[in-house]
Coordinates of C-alpha atoms and ligand atoms in Angstrom, one line a residue:
X1 CA -21.6 0.0 -42.7
X2 CA -18.0 1.7 -41.9
X3 CA -15.8 -1.1 -40.8
X4 CA -12.5 -0.2 -39.1
X5 CA -9.9 -2.5 -37.9
X6 CA -9.7 -2.2 -34.0
X7 CA -5.7 -3.1 -32.8
X8 CA -7.4 -3.9 -29.5
X9 CA -9.9 -6.9 -30.4
X10 CA -7.0 -7.6 -33.8
X11 CA -10.8 -7.7 -36.1
X12 CA -12.2 -5.8 -38.3
X13 CA -15.5 -4.1 -36.6
X14 CA -18.1 -2.3 -37.5
X15 CA -18.0 1.2 -36.4
X16 CA -20.8 2.6 -33.6
X17 CA -20.7 5.8 -32.4
X18 CA -20.8 7.1 -29.0
X19 CA -22.5 10.0 -30.4
X20 CA -25.0 9.6 -33.3
X21 CA -23.8 11.7 -36.3
X22 CA -20.4 12.5 -34.1
X23 CA -17.1 11.2 -34.0
X24 CA -14.5 12.2 -31.8
X25 CA -10.6 11.5 -32.6
X26 CA -7.8 11.9 -30.9
X27 CA -3.8 11.2 -32.6
X28 CA -0.7 11.5 -30.6
X29 CA 1.2 14.3 -32.3
X30 CA 4.6 15.3 -32.7
X31 CA 7.7 16.1 -30.6
X32 CA 8.5 19.5 -32.2
X33 CA 12.6 19.2 -32.1
X34 CA 13.3 19.5 -36.0
X35 CA 11.3 19.2 -39.9
X36 CA 9.4 16.6 -40.1
X37 CA 10.4 14.0 -42.7
X38 CA 7.4 12.0 -44.7
X39 CA 7.3 9.0 -42.3
X40 CA 6.5 11.9 -39.4
X41 CA 3.8 12.9 -41.8
X42 CA 2.3 9.9 -42.5
X43 CA -0.1 9.7 -39.6
X44 CA -1.7 13.1 -40.0
X45 CA -2.1 12.7 -43.5
X46 CA -4.0 9.1 -42.5
X47 CA -6.3 10.8 -40.1
X48 CA -6.8 13.9 -42.7
X49 CA -8.3 11.1 -45.2
X50 CA -10.5 9.3 -42.3
X51 CA -11.2 12.7 -40.7
X52 CA -12.6 13.6 -44.6
X53 CA -14.5 10.9 -45.0
X54 CA -16.6 11.1 -42.0
X55 CA -17.3 14.6 -42.5
X56 CA -18.1 13.6 -46.6
X57 CA -20.8 11.4 -44.5
X58 CA -22.2 14.1 -42.8
X59 CA -20.7 13.6 -39.1
X60 CA -19.3 16.3 -37.4
X61 CA -15.7 15.3 -36.4
X62 CA -14.0 16.4 -32.8
X63 CA -10.4 16.3 -33.9
X64 CA -7.4 16.7 -31.2
X65 CA -3.5 16.2 -31.5
X66 CA -1.3 17.2 -29.3
X67 CA 2.4 18.8 -29.1
X68 CA 5.1 17.1 -26.7
X69 CA 6.9 20.7 -26.1
X70 CA 8.7 19.6 -23.4
X71 CA 11.1 16.8 -23.9
X72 CA 14.1 15.5 -23.7
X73 CA 14.9 15.8 -28.0
X74 CA 14.0 19.6 -27.3
X75 CA 16.0 20.0 -24.0
X76 CA 19.0 18.3 -26.0
X77 CA 18.7 20.6 -29.3
X78 CA 18.3 23.7 -27.2
X79 CA 21.6 22.8 -25.5
X80 CA 23.3 21.8 -28.4
X81 CA 22.2 25.3 -29.9
X82 CA 22.3 27.5 -26.9
X83 CA 18.9 28.5 -26.7
X84 CA 16.0 27.6 -24.6
X85 CA 13.8 24.8 -24.9
X86 CA 10.5 27.4 -26.0
X87 CA 12.7 28.6 -28.6
X88 CA 13.0 25.3 -30.2
X89 CA 9.4 23.9 -29.8
X90 CA 7.9 27.2 -31.4
X91 CA 10.3 27.2 -33.9
X92 CA 9.2 23.7 -35.2
X93 CA 5.4 23.7 -34.4
X94 CA 5.5 26.5 -36.5
X95 CA 7.6 23.9 -39.2
X96 CA 4.8 21.1 -38.6
X97 CA 2.4 23.6 -39.7
X98 CA 4.0 24.7 -43.1
X99 CA 4.7 21.1 -43.8
X100 CA 1.2 20.2 -43.0
X101 CA -0.3 22.8 -44.9
X102 CA 1.9 22.3 -48.1
X103 CA 0.7 18.3 -48.0
X104 CA -3.1 20.0 -47.4
X105 CA -3.4 18.7 -44.3
X106 CA -6.5 19.8 -42.0
X107 CA -5.7 21.3 -38.8
X108 CA -7.0 20.0 -35.5
X109 CA -9.7 21.5 -33.6
X110 CA -7.0 22.0 -30.7
X111 CA -3.4 21.3 -30.6
X112 CA -3.0 21.3 -26.9
X113 CA 0.8 21.4 -25.4
X114 CA 2.1 19.6 -22.2
X115 CA 3.4 23.2 -21.5
X116 CA 0.3 24.6 -21.1
X117 CA -1.5 21.7 -19.5
X118 CA 0.5 21.1 -16.4
X119 CA -2.2 21.6 -13.8
X120 CA -4.6 19.3 -15.7
X121 CA -1.3 17.1 -16.1
X122 CA -0.4 17.3 -12.1
X123 CA -4.0 16.8 -10.9
X124 CA -3.8 13.2 -13.4
X125 CA -0.9 12.1 -11.2
X126 CA -2.3 13.0 -8.1
X127 CA -5.2 11.3 -8.5
X128 CA -3.5 8.0 -10.0
X129 CA -1.0 8.3 -6.6
X130 CA -4.6 8.5 -4.5
X131 CA -6.2 5.7 -6.2
X132 CA -3.0 3.4 -5.4
X133 CA -2.1 3.0 -9.1
X134 CA 1.0 5.3 -8.3
X135 CA 3.8 6.0 -5.9
X136 CA 6.3 8.7 -5.1
X137 CA 10.3 7.6 -4.5
X138 CA 12.6 9.5 -2.5
X139 CA 14.1 12.1 -5.4
X140 CA 10.5 13.2 -6.2
X141 CA 9.7 10.6 -9.0
X142 CA 6.5 9.6 -9.3
X143 CA 6.2 5.8 -11.2
X144 CA 2.7 4.1 -12.0
X145 CA 2.8 0.8 -10.9
X146 CA 1.8 -1.9 -13.6
X147 CA 0.9 -4.7 -11.2
X148 CA -1.9 -2.8 -9.7
X149 CA -3.6 -2.4 -13.2
X150 CA -5.0 -6.1 -14.4
X151 CA -5.3 -5.4 -17.7
X152 CA -1.8 -4.3 -18.8
X153 CA -1.0 -5.4 -22.1
X154 CA -4.2 -6.1 -23.3
X155 CA -3.4 -3.7 -26.3
X156 CA 0.3 -4.8 -27.6
X157 CA -0.8 -8.4 -26.2
X158 CA 1.9 -9.0 -24.3
X159 CA 1.9 -10.4 -20.3
X160 CA 3.8 -8.9 -17.5
X161 CA 5.7 -12.0 -17.5
X162 CA 6.8 -11.5 -21.2
X163 CA 7.9 -8.1 -21.1
X164 CA 9.6 -8.8 -17.4
X165 CA 11.8 -11.4 -19.7
X166 CA 12.8 -9.1 -21.9
X167 CA 13.1 -5.6 -20.3
X168 CA 16.9 -4.3 -19.4
X169 CA 18.2 -5.3 -16.1
X170 CA 18.4 -1.5 -14.3
X171 CA 20.5 -0.7 -11.6
X172 CA 19.8 1.6 -8.7
X173 CA 16.6 2.1 -9.4
X174 CA 13.7 2.7 -7.2
X175 CA 11.0 1.5 -9.1
X176 CA 8.6 -1.4 -8.0
X177 CA 8.6 -3.4 -11.0
X178 CA 10.8 -3.1 -14.1
X179 CA 7.8 -2.3 -16.2
X180 CA 6.4 0.8 -13.7
X181 CA 7.0 3.4 -16.2
X182 CA 7.3 7.5 -14.9
X183 CA 4.6 9.7 -15.0
X184 CA 6.8 12.5 -13.2
X185 CA 10.4 13.6 -13.1
X186 CA 12.1 15.4 -10.8
X187 CA 13.9 18.4 -12.1
X188 CA 17.8 17.8 -13.1
X189 CA 19.7 20.8 -13.3
X190 CA 19.9 22.8 -16.5
X191 CA 15.9 21.3 -17.2
X192 CA 12.8 23.5 -17.7
X193 CA 11.1 22.1 -14.8
X194 CA 8.0 23.0 -12.6
X195 CA 6.4 23.3 -9.9
X196 CA 4.7 20.1 -8.0
X197 CA 3.5 18.4 -4.8
X198 CA 6.3 16.3 -5.4
X199 CA 8.9 19.0 -6.0
X200 CA 10.1 20.4 -9.5
X201 CA 9.9 18.1 -12.2
X202 CA 8.1 17.9 -15.5
X203 CA 5.7 15.0 -16.6
X204 CA 6.6 11.7 -18.3
X205 CA 5.6 11.3 -21.7
X206 CA 2.3 9.1 -21.7
X207 CA 0.5 11.1 -19.0
X208 CA 0.0 14.3 -21.3
X209 CA -2.2 12.3 -23.7
X210 CA -4.6 10.5 -21.0
X211 CA -4.8 14.2 -19.7
X212 CA -5.1 16.0 -22.4
X213 CA -8.4 13.2 -24.1
X214 CA -9.9 13.9 -20.9
X215 CA -10.1 17.1 -20.9
X216 CA -10.9 17.8 -24.2
X217 CA -13.1 14.4 -25.5
X218 CA -14.4 13.3 -21.9
X219 CA -14.0 9.6 -20.2
X220 CA -15.0 8.5 -23.7
X221 CA -14.0 8.9 -27.5
X222 CA -14.4 7.2 -30.7
X223 CA -11.4 6.8 -32.4
X224 CA -7.5 6.7 -31.0
X225 CA -4.9 6.9 -33.2
X226 CA -1.1 7.1 -34.3
X227 CA 1.4 4.9 -35.7
X228 CA 2.4 1.3 -34.9
X229 CA 5.5 2.1 -33.2
X230 CA 2.8 3.8 -30.5
X231 CA 1.0 0.6 -29.6
X232 CA 3.9 -0.4 -26.8
X233 CA 4.3 1.1 -24.6
X234 CA 3.0 4.4 -25.6
X235 CA -0.8 4.0 -26.5
X236 CA -0.3 0.7 -23.3
X237 CA 0.3 3.3 -20.9
X238 CA -1.8 5.4 -21.8
X239 CA -5.2 3.1 -21.3
X240 CA -3.1 2.2 -18.1
X241 CA -3.4 5.7 -16.5
X242 CA -7.0 6.9 -18.1
X243 CA -8.9 3.6 -16.9
X244 CA -7.2 3.5 -13.8
X245 CA -8.0 7.3 -13.1
X246 CA -11.8 6.8 -14.2
X247 CA -12.1 3.4 -12.8
X248 CA -13.9 2.4 -15.8
X249 CA -12.1 -0.5 -18.3
X250 CA -14.2 0.7 -21.0
X251 CA -13.5 4.3 -20.7
X252 CA -11.2 6.3 -23.2
X253 CA -10.8 5.1 -27.1
X254 CA -13.5 2.9 -28.0
X255 CA -11.3 2.0 -31.4
X256 CA -7.3 1.9 -31.4
X257 CA -6.3 2.3 -35.3
X258 CA -2.7 2.2 -36.0
X259 CA -1.1 3.3 -39.4
X260 CA 1.9 1.8 -40.6
X261 CA 5.5 3.2 -41.7
X262 CA 6.8 4.4 -44.4
X263 CA 10.0 1.9 -45.7
X264 CA 12.9 2.8 -47.6
X265 CA 15.0 -0.3 -48.9
X266 CA 13.0 -2.2 -46.1
X267 CA 13.4 -0.4 -43.3
X268 CA 11.5 2.2 -41.3
X269 CA 12.2 5.8 -42.4
X270 CA 13.8 7.4 -39.0
X271 CA 15.9 10.7 -38.5
X272 CA 18.4 7.6 -36.1
X273 CA 18.8 5.8 -39.5
X274 CA 19.5 8.7 -41.8
X275 CA 17.1 7.6 -44.7
X276 CA 14.3 10.2 -44.4
X277 CA 13.5 13.0 -47.0
X278 CA 11.8 15.7 -44.6
X279 CA 8.3 17.2 -46.2
X280 CA 10.3 20.3 -47.0
Ligands
ZN1 ZN1 0.0 10.1 -27.1

């Protein structure tokens, strides 16, 4: 018997695959804008161990990991260097593979990119609007309405009231609720943008993983993973999007597994704290 610690239930549970002899895994990947440090590499090393264990046990493993190749950090890096967002993301996707190959991490079955998943992302946002879970504001932004999803907060164990109490007071916002999050962001001058029913723009961060897991693993899959810093808001928002879109509270990931951080002098290793070692 294999037991896993499920963040959703906060206990160890016996793993029962959805499909006998198979295991499906979605792990949130990187935003390629710099050379990965060893803290960035940790989730992928962790999942490499888990998937190799399943393979050794005779399971057929399906493993999907995305690249967030359209993002503020990439756009900022491109503007700084005077190159395109694509130059930056291509360069650091290559750096990611060099680092992972050096660590002997097996490749995923598919590495979907945001820029290559636009039609599916737009279709999912349209569906969320049609079902009443999302709304368009005057400038062309689209937001998810957290109050419409009655289970919002179930992964992180927080109520909407607790979140609201801790939320920053935003001025001049068109959001209905402070915790509402962007599904689609209207284009700003000089940013990459794509055509949509709401005008030119680009997706918010969370929608890509809902779209990509649905596209490659279907409405239900076994594991969703990532660092524990992703539990809130990223994974909470993925659940809200996917389950609302599919219309089933038991759809999407069946087990949520999160890895801890690499710490250095009792602090999380991170680029912003400048306390990191690159894999290189
Ligand atoms: Zn994700």
